[in-house]
Amino acid sequence: MKKSGQFYLIGLLIIVVGIMWGTYQQAIDITTFSQFKPEKKASLHKPVRYFGVVSRYTPREIFQGYQPIMDYLTKNTSYQFELKLSSSYEGTAIQLARGDISVAAFGSFLYVTHKDDYDLEVILQPLNKDGESINHLMFIAHESKSIQSIRDLEGLSIVLPSKESLTGQWMPLYIEQTTGIKFNDFNSIEYVSHHTTVAELVLSGEFDVGVVKEPVAEMAIQKGLKIIHSVPVSATSPLVISANTDSITKDEIIDAFLSLKIQSNENKDFLKNWDEEFSYGFKRSTDADYDPIRKILKSINNIP
Amino acid sequence: MPTTLKSRLIIVFGTLLIGVLSLISIVVFDEMKNLILTKHIESAHSVASMGTIPLTDAMLSKSLGNPLPFGYLDNALKKLRNESSQKIYYSKFINLSGTEITASNNDPVWYEDQHKYFSDQTIFKSDDRWVLEVVEKVSISTKVWGYLVLGFDAGPIRNEVQRILFFIYAAVGGAILITLFAVNLIAETLTKRLNILSSAVDEFDTYIIGKNLPDGDDEIGKLASNFNDLRKRLIQSRQELKDSERNVFHAEKLVAIGRLAAGVAHEINNPLTGIRHSINNILNDKEGTLDKDEYLSLIDEALEKIESVVSKLLGFSRRKGDKSTDTSINDAIITITKLLDYSIQSKKIELKMDLDSDIPSIHCNPHLIDEICMNLIINALDACESGCKIMCRSYSDNQHVVLEIDDNGHGIQSKNIQRIFEPFFTTKEVGKGTGLGLYVTREIVNGLGGEIDLTTQVDSGTKFIVKLPVS
């Protein structure tokens, strides 16, 4: 190669090395920025109202299923709604009575038993997926178990939700009345705080049978449990206010829930994130709607 | 810019290669850099996500009305820092208002001053250290209590990026070198055959006797094949040209010999006339009154003259042959002038000679020197009128033998000077010249490696100077 060619190549090499050196610092600069979008709470300046939920689920599950409902209420009322939890069913009733919360998602049994104690008023009750105000209590067992009906429960272990719930209170009596199996005929009976905990214990095999609310039972089916028996109850878990709740708040809550269009495509997406019990809409409710529960309560109280 | 094909190939390919590989490497590096950053950022987010669990639990517990145990959040964050496989410089838990709920004690000052929480993942440099900061929501569903902010040591990320960059530099450099080496080999293979062809073209004269170039099916092979065909045609043309030249030379030779023969004929004719006159007188002397011895002496003198002329002719002819030998230019001048003696005498031209007897001989065919001398002297004779002078001079300047034929004839007009060596150019009357004499002379001189020049002036004469290399 002639000298001119060598000079050309050397020149080219110098340029390449120069470019490499020049771009090196830029190449290894790993500085990055991505815009952070903090939560924008348009409602931050609205007056706050607290919404109570009985401890039928764990606090995490309650926030998971009820926080979107708070967002909905905040958006559709003049208030910013925040969840306020309680460690017991009755704790929620007390919060309501004290005015710590404006409204609460109650258990039907809790309402019936504490209505007069805390001057409670039922305003709405949720509908099930068939549009009826009927609740189902489900007996669940592991798929691998040979249990086919509640008549097979003798000698088995059973786990139930809180004694403060309708399920916890009524099911032993219901089993006895339906099958003749008495309390002492079970190998063991245990009460736990939450419906989901019942499902988990049956799934893990620690108990043979459990009784839960319908939405929990449907989730449990997907995880390997089966439903062996269903008990319809002619009243769903109500939304309850107390005498402390002002009428404006009450009316706005009622309007917001009754105006919810569950069939609307626009709403379907956010309803998926709601606690299933509340995702099929509501109807106005009165105290008389809970007479069937009172009847059950009466039968329980008549046990000597 | 280099002129060789090989250099151009290497430079063009080199430049293209460097350009293309640089572009590719930039794209590849960028992708890899993004992958590395994404991997580390995702990993950091995973750690941060894990870190939010105890904070969320704490917030849930708080939402049940339970007061947080003293130092719970600090301990949770400390545990997170200790258990993380990646070094964490600082950790913070801030609420929605931007108020710090708890903090590690690791450099909060520069962090506060230089960086606000405007990004959920940021890599930046501060105090000579690289920091990957990630922000993770402490939330359940749409409930957000605040943000966990973690500052990871991003030095290892930068080192990894640097390693990738060096690897790409090395890979690209290696690829360039290997490709240039391959291009060099290919260029060498291609140009080797072209160089053979080029050499063959450069040395065409000598290559004529050589073998044919190797041909082939590719472009260079076809070029070589065409070259071989061209060479064959050229050889044929040259042979034809040589034949034509030989014919021209032969024709000119015949003309010159004709001129010589005319002079010789006159030289022989005069003594023959004397002989016939003497014999007639002797035959008619019936009475025997004549002095026969005197006439016989005249006859003998005439025969001697004829013998001399014949002898000169024989001498001239004996010199002819195709073999090269050491030839004296002086001998050639003397022989030619003798043969032209009649023409010289008849025109009453004064012929002078200044021949250096020490000049070296010239190794060539003697016939060629005769041709040169004869053409130039005949040319001088033709240019001279009665009473003119012709000077023949020879000398040597060590490297050349120089012959000068100088006459004081009518000279050459300036318009004709450029054309006198052209074939068939003549200023002589029709039938007296072929126009080939000076052309043939120049061809012979050039063929011997010499040169011919002239000086002339109209009505003053012409001098031809011939320089021939010494053998």
mmCIF file of C-alpha atoms in Angstrom, chain A residues 1-2 4-5 8-9 12 16 20 23-24 26-36 38-39 41 59-60 63-64 67-68 71 82 85-87, chain B residues 2-3 7 10-11 15 18 29 33 37 57 60 63-64 117-123 130 137 140-145 147 158 161-162 165-166 169:
data_model
loop_
_atom_site.group_PDB
_atom_site.id
_atom_site.type_symbol
_atom_site.label_atom_id
_atom_site.label_comp_id
_atom_site.label_asym_id
_atom_site.label_seq_id
_atom_site.Cartn_x
_atom_site.Cartn_y
_atom_site.Cartn_z
ATOM 1 C CA MET A 1 0.000 0.000 0.000
ATOM 2 C CA LYS A 2 1.260 3.445 -0.832
ATOM 3 C CA SER A 4 -1.029 8.064 0.972
ATOM 4 C CA GLY A 5 -3.197 5.013 1.650
ATOM 5 C CA TYR A 8 -5.605 7.731 4.980
ATOM 6 C CA LEU A 9 -6.106 4.620 7.117
ATOM 7 C CA LEU A 12 -9.479 7.146 9.652
ATOM 8 C CA VAL A 16 -12.661 6.414 14.898
ATOM 9 C CA MET A 20 -15.035 6.363 20.487
ATOM 10 C CA THR A 23 -18.779 9.072 22.899
ATOM 11 C CA TYR A 24 -17.388 6.981 25.742
ATOM 12 C CA GLN A 26 -21.849 9.777 26.988
ATOM 13 C CA ALA A 27 -22.214 6.046 26.371
ATOM 14 C CA ILE A 28 -21.605 5.079 29.973
ATOM 15 C CA ASP A 29 -23.729 7.886 31.354
ATOM 16 C CA ILE A 30 -26.604 5.924 32.819
ATOM 17 C CA THR A 31 -28.547 8.919 34.029
ATOM 18 C CA THR A 32 -32.235 8.296 33.473
ATOM 19 C CA PHE A 33 -35.401 10.052 34.416
ATOM 20 C CA SER A 34 -38.953 8.900 34.141
ATOM 21 C CA GLN A 35 -41.742 11.148 35.109
ATOM 22 C CA PHE A 36 -43.410 10.205 38.341
ATOM 23 C CA PRO A 38 -48.285 11.111 42.002
ATOM 24 C CA GLU A 39 -51.831 10.220 42.846
ATOM 25 C CA LYS A 41 -56.759 13.387 44.677
ATOM 26 C CA PRO A 59 -58.002 -5.672 56.645
ATOM 27 C CA ARG A 60 -55.987 -6.198 53.418
ATOM 28 C CA PHE A 63 -59.059 -2.429 51.430
ATOM 29 C CA GLN A 64 -58.732 -4.500 48.272
ATOM 30 C CA GLN A 67 -61.313 1.074 48.534
ATOM 31 C CA PRO A 68 -62.649 1.224 44.932
ATOM 32 C CA ASP A 71 -63.328 6.077 45.267
ATOM 33 C CA GLU A 82 -62.195 6.817 53.834
ATOM 34 C CA LEU A 85 -61.799 -0.741 60.084
ATOM 35 C CA SER A 86 -62.572 -2.486 63.271
ATOM 36 C CA SER A 87 -61.154 -5.589 64.824
ATOM 37 C CA PRO B 2 -4.443 6.385 -2.888
ATOM 38 C CA THR B 3 -4.225 5.402 -6.510
ATOM 39 C CA SER B 7 -5.761 0.665 -1.435
ATOM 40 C CA ILE B 10 -9.441 -1.387 1.531
ATOM 41 C CA ILE B 11 -10.233 2.253 2.238
ATOM 42 C CA THR B 15 -14.805 3.284 5.697
ATOM 43 C CA ILE B 18 -16.525 1.237 10.159
ATOM 44 C CA PHE B 29 -25.192 -0.980 22.756
ATOM 45 C CA LYS B 33 -27.780 -0.632 27.938
ATOM 46 C CA LEU B 37 -30.965 -0.583 33.133
ATOM 47 C CA ASP B 57 -49.190 -3.988 57.147
ATOM 48 C CA LEU B 60 -53.454 -1.581 57.927
ATOM 49 C CA SER B 63 -56.301 1.698 60.205
ATOM 50 C CA LEU B 64 -57.651 -0.752 62.784
ATOM 51 C CA TYR B 117 -39.668 13.086 44.385
ATOM 52 C CA PHE B 118 -40.586 13.609 40.817
ATOM 53 C CA SER B 119 -39.738 10.248 39.357
ATOM 54 C CA ASP B 120 -40.624 6.670 40.169
ATOM 55 C CA GLN B 121 -37.178 5.587 38.981
ATOM 56 C CA THR B 122 -34.146 7.726 38.523
ATOM 57 C CA ILE B 123 -30.448 7.161 38.049
ATOM 58 C CA TRP B 130 -24.171 6.736 41.164
ATOM 59 C CA LYS B 137 -46.371 3.112 46.351
ATOM 60 C CA ILE B 140 -53.663 -1.559 48.489
ATOM 61 C CA SER B 141 -55.870 -1.290 45.473
ATOM 62 C CA THR B 142 -56.440 2.434 45.001
ATOM 63 C CA LYS B 143 -55.711 3.241 48.621
ATOM 64 C CA VAL B 144 -52.331 4.927 48.810
ATOM 65 C CA TRP B 145 -50.806 5.740 52.164
ATOM 66 C CA TYR B 147 -44.318 6.166 48.991
ATOM 67 C CA ARG B 158 -22.484 1.523 35.444
ATOM 68 C CA VAL B 161 -22.662 -0.930 31.078
ATOM 69 C CA GLN B 162 -18.961 -0.110 30.843
ATOM 70 C CA LEU B 165 -19.274 -1.022 25.953
ATOM 71 C CA PHE B 166 -15.713 -2.354 26.065
ATOM 72 C CA TYR B 169 -15.583 -1.891 21.183
#
